[in-house]
């Protein structure tokens, strides 16, 4: 069964450093997303991506964040100058043509120290 | 803005019994989708069931069913014959059927299954 794959599963970084979280969406999907879940809190939408551009972003997704689909298979989230409050679980998701449900990856746990 | 509210932070049920998790939402739209996601300790988000707002019939997936009350903006999840593997956080989510697909999640309900 096709699945969304995220790497790494856990990343520890020092405050102020840049991190790149990687995702391989399901191959025939066209819509890609990043969500964030701070420990003990609800899952929050960050950004959606379609046709090689951002289609919607939340107020959380400020200039510190960027997304890219560099090679037609990977979908990345870059966080520049990380802060302690960026520590969270980051989920990638993808969905297909028309309305279909989003499939989530297993998440990347980001710890900023 | 759309909001989703889960008023039960925690629920518990005896194995093999039935439990209902509550969810209400607020929207001015008429065409949307509702979901229940399960998040086990591994923290992966797993789709349990979905409901299209234009469908009057309640969705069912094996032991999982929903009670969708559109006028009341209520979307509860019923789990029948609860199993130990059902223990998880359950999130209710809303998605507006237009433009970019983005899910709005509730706060979650932690379900414990007592053997």
PDB file of C-alpha atoms in Angstrom:
ATOM      1  CA  UNK A   1       0.000   0.000   0.000  1.00  0.00           C
ATOM      2  CA  UNK A   2       1.443   3.398  -0.934  1.00  0.00           C
ATOM      3  CA  UNK A   3       2.408   5.620   1.946  1.00  0.00           C
ATOM      4  CA  UNK A   4       3.861   8.995   2.770  1.00  0.00           C
ATOM      5  CA  UNK A   5       7.414   8.723   4.068  1.00  0.00           C
ATOM      6  CA  UNK A   6       9.141  11.284   6.249  1.00  0.00           C
ATOM      7  CA  UNK A   7      12.792  11.571   7.215  1.00  0.00           C
ATOM      8  CA  UNK A   8      14.296  11.836   9.709  1.00  0.00           C
ATOM      9  CA  UNK A   9      11.979  10.432  12.344  1.00  0.00           C
ATOM     10  CA  UNK A  10      13.659  12.539  15.015  1.00  0.00           C
ATOM     11  CA  UNK A  11      15.921  15.552  14.657  1.00  0.00           C
ATOM     12  CA  UNK A  12      17.659  17.478  17.397  1.00  0.00           C
ATOM     13  CA  UNK A  13      19.047  20.882  16.500  1.00  0.00           C
ATOM     14  CA  UNK A  14      20.532  23.841  18.283  1.00  0.00           C
ATOM     15  CA  UNK A  15      18.602  27.042  18.532  1.00  0.00           C
ATOM     16  CA  UNK A  16      19.408  29.317  15.617  1.00  0.00           C
ATOM     17  CA  UNK A  17      20.272  26.506  13.231  1.00  0.00           C
ATOM     18  CA  UNK A  18      18.448  25.696  10.026  1.00  0.00           C
ATOM     19  CA  UNK A  19      16.696  22.371   9.551  1.00  0.00           C
ATOM     20  CA  UNK A  20      15.180  20.677   6.546  1.00  0.00           C
ATOM     21  CA  UNK A  21      12.460  18.105   7.024  1.00  0.00           C
ATOM     22  CA  UNK A  22      11.921  15.739   4.141  1.00  0.00           C
ATOM     23  CA  UNK A  23       8.857  13.981   2.822  1.00  0.00           C
ATOM     24  CA  UNK A  24       8.145  11.655  -0.060  1.00  0.00           C
ATOM     25  CA  UNK A  25       4.422  11.934  -0.849  1.00  0.00           C
ATOM     26  CA  UNK A  26       2.410   9.214  -2.531  1.00  0.00           C
ATOM     27  CA  UNK A  27       3.576   9.191  -6.135  1.00  0.00           C
ATOM     28  CA  UNK A  28       0.376  10.134  -7.989  1.00  0.00           C
ATOM     29  CA  UNK A  29      -0.773  12.735  -5.467  1.00  0.00           C
ATOM     30  CA  UNK A  30      -0.912  16.373  -6.468  1.00  0.00           C
ATOM     31  CA  UNK A  31      -1.525  18.220  -3.199  1.00  0.00           C
ATOM     32  CA  UNK A  32       1.024  18.383  -0.414  1.00  0.00           C
ATOM     33  CA  UNK A  33       0.783  19.696   3.107  1.00  0.00           C
ATOM     34  CA  UNK A  34       2.714  20.311   6.273  1.00  0.00           C
ATOM     35  CA  UNK A  35       1.086  20.240   9.689  1.00  0.00           C
ATOM     36  CA  UNK A  36       2.554  20.777  13.128  1.00  0.00           C
ATOM     37  CA  UNK A  37       1.657  19.324  16.499  1.00  0.00           C
ATOM     38  CA  UNK A  38       3.227  20.785  19.605  1.00  0.00           C
ATOM     39  CA  UNK A  39       3.349  18.146  22.326  1.00  0.00           C
ATOM     40  CA  UNK A  40      -0.023  17.737  23.990  1.00  0.00           C
ATOM     41  CA  UNK A  41      -1.782  20.097  21.618  1.00  0.00           C
ATOM     42  CA  UNK A  42      -3.872  19.757  18.502  1.00  0.00           C
ATOM     43  CA  UNK A  43      -2.588  19.364  14.985  1.00  0.00           C
ATOM     44  CA  UNK A  44      -2.259  22.687  13.176  1.00  0.00           C
ATOM     45  CA  UNK A  45      -2.148  23.399   9.465  1.00  0.00           C
ATOM     46  CA  UNK A  46       0.989  25.117   8.224  1.00  0.00           C
ATOM     47  CA  UNK A  47       0.908  25.147   4.422  1.00  0.00           C
ATOM     48  CA  UNK A  48      -0.519  23.519   1.331  1.00  0.00           C
ATOM     49  CA  UNK A  49       1.310  23.183  -1.977  1.00  0.00           C
ATOM     50  CA  UNK A  50      -0.062  22.522  -5.440  1.00  0.00           C
ATOM     51  CA  UNK A  51       1.329  22.903  -8.938  1.00  0.00           C
ATOM     52  CA  UNK A  52       4.717  23.944  -7.592  1.00  0.00           C
ATOM     53  CA  UNK A  53       3.484  26.805  -5.507  1.00  0.00           C
ATOM     54  CA  UNK A  54       1.967  27.507  -2.129  1.00  0.00           C
ATOM     55  CA  UNK A  55      -1.822  27.472  -2.359  1.00  0.00           C
ATOM     56  CA  UNK A  56      -2.549  28.402   1.232  1.00  0.00           C
ATOM     57  CA  UNK A  57      -0.605  29.050   4.405  1.00  0.00           C
ATOM     58  CA  UNK A  58      -1.480  29.722   8.008  1.00  0.00           C
ATOM     59  CA  UNK A  59      -0.335  32.606  10.173  1.00  0.00           C
ATOM     60  CA  UNK A  60       2.196  30.234  11.721  1.00  0.00           C
ATOM     61  CA  UNK A  61       3.941  29.880   8.363  1.00  0.00           C
ATOM     62  CA  UNK A  62       5.944  33.093   8.422  1.00  0.00           C
ATOM     63  CA  UNK A  63       9.215  34.031   6.739  1.00  0.00           C
ATOM     64  CA  UNK A  64      11.052  31.543   8.921  1.00  0.00           C
ATOM     65  CA  UNK A  65       9.479  28.707   6.958  1.00  0.00           C
ATOM     66  CA  UNK A  66       9.703  27.674   3.332  1.00  0.00           C
ATOM     67  CA  UNK A  67       8.663  24.666   1.279  1.00  0.00           C
ATOM     68  CA  UNK A  68      10.024  23.194  -1.869  1.00  0.00           C
ATOM     69  CA  UNK A  69       9.501  20.298  -4.214  1.00  0.00           C
ATOM     70  CA  UNK A  70      13.012  20.126  -5.591  1.00  0.00           C
ATOM     71  CA  UNK A  71      12.922  17.043  -7.772  1.00  0.00           C
ATOM     72  CA  UNK A  72       9.353  15.949  -8.421  1.00  0.00           C
ATOM     73  CA  UNK A  73       9.319  13.359  -5.669  1.00  0.00           C
ATOM     74  CA  UNK A  74      10.507  15.011  -2.462  1.00  0.00           C
ATOM     75  CA  UNK A  75       8.654  17.729  -0.594  1.00  0.00           C
ATOM     76  CA  UNK A  76      10.660  19.638   1.981  1.00  0.00           C
ATOM     77  CA  UNK A  77       9.997  22.022   4.836  1.00  0.00           C
ATOM     78  CA  UNK A  78      12.852  24.332   5.743  1.00  0.00           C
ATOM     79  CA  UNK A  79      12.902  26.124   9.066  1.00  0.00           C
ATOM     80  CA  UNK A  80      15.459  28.866   9.304  1.00  0.00           C
ATOM     81  CA  UNK A  81      16.974  30.075  12.581  1.00  0.00           C
ATOM     82  CA  UNK A  82      15.065  27.600  14.733  1.00  0.00           C
ATOM     83  CA  UNK A  83      13.586  28.661  18.048  1.00  0.00           C
ATOM     84  CA  UNK A  84      12.772  26.629  21.143  1.00  0.00           C
ATOM     85  CA  UNK A  85       9.069  26.957  20.370  1.00  0.00           C
ATOM     86  CA  UNK A  86       9.565  25.254  17.006  1.00  0.00           C
ATOM     87  CA  UNK A  87       9.937  21.976  18.892  1.00  0.00           C
ATOM     88  CA  UNK A  88       7.044  19.860  17.710  1.00  0.00           C
ATOM     89  CA  UNK A  89       5.985  16.915  15.615  1.00  0.00           C
ATOM     90  CA  UNK A  90       5.833  17.878  11.954  1.00  0.00           C
ATOM     91  CA  UNK A  91       3.555  15.891   9.688  1.00  0.00           C
ATOM     92  CA  UNK A  92       3.644  15.785   5.929  1.00  0.00           C
ATOM     93  CA  UNK A  93       0.497  14.776   4.069  1.00  0.00           C
ATOM     94  CA  UNK A  94      -0.587  14.368   0.472  1.00  0.00           C
ATOM     95  CA  UNK A  95      -3.841  13.949  -1.407  1.00  0.00           C
ATOM     96  CA  UNK A  96      -4.888  13.192  -4.961  1.00  0.00           C
ATOM     97  CA  UNK A  97      -6.875  14.802  -7.745  1.00  0.00           C
ATOM     98  CA  UNK A  98     -10.240  16.236  -6.807  1.00  0.00           C
ATOM     99  CA  UNK A  99     -11.276  15.724  -3.265  1.00  0.00           C
ATOM    100  CA  UNK A 100      -9.692  12.745  -1.600  1.00  0.00           C
ATOM    101  CA  UNK A 101      -8.616  12.352   1.967  1.00  0.00           C
ATOM    102  CA  UNK A 102      -5.124  13.326   3.005  1.00  0.00           C
ATOM    103  CA  UNK A 103      -2.676  10.589   3.883  1.00  0.00           C
ATOM    104  CA  UNK A 104      -0.231  11.445   6.612  1.00  0.00           C
ATOM    105  CA  UNK A 105       3.360  10.435   7.087  1.00  0.00           C
ATOM    106  CA  UNK A 106       4.609   9.108  10.394  1.00  0.00           C
ATOM    107  CA  UNK A 107       5.933  12.516  11.398  1.00  0.00           C
ATOM    108  CA  UNK A 108       9.297  14.042  12.252  1.00  0.00           C
ATOM    109  CA  UNK A 109       9.866  14.958  15.854  1.00  0.00           C
ATOM    110  CA  UNK A 110      11.898  18.162  15.942  1.00  0.00           C
ATOM    111  CA  UNK A 111      13.615  19.084  19.183  1.00  0.00           C
ATOM    112  CA  UNK A 112      15.292  22.476  19.417  1.00  0.00           C
ATOM    113  CA  UNK A 113      17.767  22.801  22.294  1.00  0.00           C
TER     114      UNK A 113
ATOM    115  CA  UNK B   1     -13.215  31.017  10.688  1.00  0.00           C
ATOM    116  CA  UNK B   2     -14.046  27.371  11.048  1.00  0.00           C
ATOM    117  CA  UNK B   3     -13.526  25.804  14.444  1.00  0.00           C
ATOM    118  CA  UNK B   4     -13.756  22.259  15.751  1.00  0.00           C
ATOM    119  CA  UNK B   5     -14.430  21.474  19.397  1.00  0.00           C
ATOM    120  CA  UNK B   6     -13.998  18.198  21.219  1.00  0.00           C
ATOM    121  CA  UNK B   7     -15.339  18.661  24.713  1.00  0.00           C
ATOM    122  CA  UNK B   8     -14.082  15.374  26.143  1.00  0.00           C
ATOM    123  CA  UNK B   9     -10.324  15.485  26.814  1.00  0.00           C
ATOM    124  CA  UNK B  10     -10.393  11.885  28.028  1.00  0.00           C
ATOM    125  CA  UNK B  11     -12.721   8.915  27.774  1.00  0.00           C
ATOM    126  CA  UNK B  12     -12.464   5.341  28.931  1.00  0.00           C
ATOM    127  CA  UNK B  13     -14.424   2.227  28.094  1.00  0.00           C
ATOM    128  CA  UNK B  14     -14.368  -1.429  28.979  1.00  0.00           C
ATOM    129  CA  UNK B  15     -13.103  -3.779  26.331  1.00  0.00           C
ATOM    130  CA  UNK B  16     -15.955  -5.028  24.107  1.00  0.00           C
ATOM    131  CA  UNK B  17     -18.203  -2.146  25.132  1.00  0.00           C
ATOM    132  CA  UNK B  18     -19.356   0.793  23.016  1.00  0.00           C
ATOM    133  CA  UNK B  19     -18.104   4.346  23.384  1.00  0.00           C
ATOM    134  CA  UNK B  20     -19.095   7.600  21.714  1.00  0.00           C
ATOM    135  CA  UNK B  21     -16.730  10.516  21.211  1.00  0.00           C
ATOM    136  CA  UNK B  22     -18.261  13.953  20.689  1.00  0.00           C
ATOM    137  CA  UNK B  23     -17.341  16.663  18.224  1.00  0.00           C
ATOM    138  CA  UNK B  24     -18.977  19.940  17.276  1.00  0.00           C
ATOM    139  CA  UNK B  25     -17.880  22.381  14.648  1.00  0.00           C
ATOM    140  CA  UNK B  26     -18.691  25.835  13.476  1.00  0.00           C
ATOM    141  CA  UNK B  27     -18.905  26.857   9.842  1.00  0.00           C
ATOM    142  CA  UNK B  28     -21.023  28.996   7.571  1.00  0.00           C
ATOM    143  CA  UNK B  29     -20.375  26.723   4.615  1.00  0.00           C
ATOM    144  CA  UNK B  30     -22.732  24.043   3.364  1.00  0.00           C
ATOM    145  CA  UNK B  31     -20.331  21.828   1.425  1.00  0.00           C
ATOM    146  CA  UNK B  32     -17.561  20.350   3.508  1.00  0.00           C
ATOM    147  CA  UNK B  33     -16.094  17.135   4.844  1.00  0.00           C
ATOM    148  CA  UNK B  34     -15.641  15.802   8.328  1.00  0.00           C
ATOM    149  CA  UNK B  35     -13.138  13.234   9.522  1.00  0.00           C
ATOM    150  CA  UNK B  36     -12.058  11.262  12.517  1.00  0.00           C
ATOM    151  CA  UNK B  37      -8.342  10.549  12.778  1.00  0.00           C
ATOM    152  CA  UNK B  38      -6.707   8.169  15.212  1.00  0.00           C
ATOM    153  CA  UNK B  39      -3.290   8.908  16.675  1.00  0.00           C
ATOM    154  CA  UNK B  40      -1.794   5.931  18.544  1.00  0.00           C
ATOM    155  CA  UNK B  41       1.314   6.291  20.745  1.00  0.00           C
ATOM    156  CA  UNK B  42       3.449   6.125  17.610  1.00  0.00           C
ATOM    157  CA  UNK B  43       1.863   9.532  16.828  1.00  0.00           C
ATOM    158  CA  UNK B  44       1.073   8.717  13.227  1.00  0.00           C
ATOM    159  CA  UNK B  45      -2.244  10.143  12.025  1.00  0.00           C
ATOM    160  CA  UNK B  46      -4.536   7.420  10.721  1.00  0.00           C
ATOM    161  CA  UNK B  47      -7.836   8.139   9.009  1.00  0.00           C
ATOM    162  CA  UNK B  48     -10.690   6.283  10.701  1.00  0.00           C
ATOM    163  CA  UNK B  49     -13.754   7.536   8.896  1.00  0.00           C
ATOM    164  CA  UNK B  50     -14.989  10.437   6.802  1.00  0.00           C
ATOM    165  CA  UNK B  51     -18.353  12.046   6.096  1.00  0.00           C
ATOM    166  CA  UNK B  52     -19.396  14.259   3.207  1.00  0.00           C
ATOM    167  CA  UNK B  53     -21.738  16.997   4.411  1.00  0.00           C
ATOM    168  CA  UNK B  54     -24.056  16.607   1.433  1.00  0.00           C
ATOM    169  CA  UNK B  55     -24.746  12.984   2.347  1.00  0.00           C
ATOM    170  CA  UNK B  56     -27.525  12.400   4.833  1.00  0.00           C
ATOM    171  CA  UNK B  57     -26.518   8.812   5.480  1.00  0.00           C
ATOM    172  CA  UNK B  58     -24.091   8.347   8.326  1.00  0.00           C
ATOM    173  CA  UNK B  59     -20.738   6.824   7.362  1.00  0.00           C
ATOM    174  CA  UNK B  60     -19.777   3.417   8.707  1.00  0.00           C
ATOM    175  CA  UNK B  61     -16.466   1.552   8.659  1.00  0.00           C
ATOM    176  CA  UNK B  62     -16.667  -1.826  10.355  1.00  0.00           C
ATOM    177  CA  UNK B  63     -16.872  -1.118  14.122  1.00  0.00           C
ATOM    178  CA  UNK B  64     -16.716   2.648  13.607  1.00  0.00           C
ATOM    179  CA  UNK B  65     -19.727   4.757  12.749  1.00  0.00           C
ATOM    180  CA  UNK B  66     -20.656   8.397  12.971  1.00  0.00           C
ATOM    181  CA  UNK B  67     -23.754  10.327  13.960  1.00  0.00           C
ATOM    182  CA  UNK B  68     -23.750  13.364  11.706  1.00  0.00           C
ATOM    183  CA  UNK B  69     -26.245  16.058  12.636  1.00  0.00           C
ATOM    184  CA  UNK B  70     -25.727  18.844  10.117  1.00  0.00           C
ATOM    185  CA  UNK B  71     -28.199  21.307  11.558  1.00  0.00           C
ATOM    186  CA  UNK B  72     -26.691  20.909  15.002  1.00  0.00           C
ATOM    187  CA  UNK B  73     -23.146  20.886  13.574  1.00  0.00           C
ATOM    188  CA  UNK B  74     -22.392  17.744  15.480  1.00  0.00           C
ATOM    189  CA  UNK B  75     -20.260  14.805  14.363  1.00  0.00           C
ATOM    190  CA  UNK B  76     -19.805  12.059  16.932  1.00  0.00           C
ATOM    191  CA  UNK B  77     -17.851   8.832  16.555  1.00  0.00           C
ATOM    192  CA  UNK B  78     -19.172   5.558  17.893  1.00  0.00           C
ATOM    193  CA  UNK B  79     -16.794   2.677  18.436  1.00  0.00           C
ATOM    194  CA  UNK B  80     -18.523  -0.663  18.944  1.00  0.00           C
ATOM    195  CA  UNK B  81     -16.959  -3.745  20.502  1.00  0.00           C
ATOM    196  CA  UNK B  82     -13.978  -1.714  21.707  1.00  0.00           C
ATOM    197  CA  UNK B  83     -10.609  -3.408  21.423  1.00  0.00           C
ATOM    198  CA  UNK B  84      -7.333  -2.749  23.209  1.00  0.00           C
ATOM    199  CA  UNK B  85      -5.862  -1.573  19.911  1.00  0.00           C
ATOM    200  CA  UNK B  86      -8.409   1.231  19.782  1.00  0.00           C
ATOM    201  CA  UNK B  87      -6.606   3.050  22.578  1.00  0.00           C
ATOM    202  CA  UNK B  88      -5.323   6.299  21.097  1.00  0.00           C
ATOM    203  CA  UNK B  89      -5.941  10.011  20.724  1.00  0.00           C
ATOM    204  CA  UNK B  90      -8.871  10.683  18.425  1.00  0.00           C
ATOM    205  CA  UNK B  91      -9.085  13.909  16.491  1.00  0.00           C
ATOM    206  CA  UNK B  92     -12.131  15.264  14.760  1.00  0.00           C
ATOM    207  CA  UNK B  93     -11.336  17.371  11.690  1.00  0.00           C
ATOM    208  CA  UNK B  94     -13.153  19.619   9.241  1.00  0.00           C
ATOM    209  CA  UNK B  95     -12.285  20.417   5.657  1.00  0.00           C
ATOM    210  CA  UNK B  96     -13.954  22.984   3.476  1.00  0.00           C
ATOM    211  CA  UNK B  97     -14.588  21.734  -0.040  1.00  0.00           C
ATOM    212  CA  UNK B  98     -13.165  24.620  -1.966  1.00  0.00           C
ATOM    213  CA  UNK B  99      -9.717  25.862  -2.771  1.00  0.00           C
ATOM    214  CA  UNK B 100      -6.758  24.425  -0.948  1.00  0.00           C
ATOM    215  CA  UNK B 101      -7.573  21.422   1.131  1.00  0.00           C
ATOM    216  CA  UNK B 102      -6.659  22.071   4.711  1.00  0.00           C
ATOM    217  CA  UNK B 103      -7.846  20.263   7.767  1.00  0.00           C
ATOM    218  CA  UNK B 104      -8.958  22.057  10.916  1.00  0.00           C
ATOM    219  CA  UNK B 105      -8.534  19.770  13.897  1.00  0.00           C
ATOM    220  CA  UNK B 106     -10.175  19.609  17.289  1.00  0.00           C
ATOM    221  CA  UNK B 107      -8.190  19.344  20.485  1.00  0.00           C
ATOM    222  CA  UNK B 108      -8.458  15.574  20.617  1.00  0.00           C
ATOM    223  CA  UNK B 109      -9.926  12.979  22.969  1.00  0.00           C
ATOM    224  CA  UNK B 110      -7.684  10.429  24.618  1.00  0.00           C
ATOM    225  CA  UNK B 111      -9.441   7.065  24.640  1.00  0.00           C
ATOM    226  CA  UNK B 112      -8.412   4.396  27.126  1.00  0.00           C
ATOM    227  CA  UNK B 113      -9.609   0.814  26.821  1.00  0.00           C
ATOM    228  CA  UNK B 114      -9.868  -1.067  30.099  1.00  0.00           C
ATOM    229  CA  UNK B 115      -9.342  -4.835  29.840  1.00  0.00           C
TER     230      UNK B 115
END
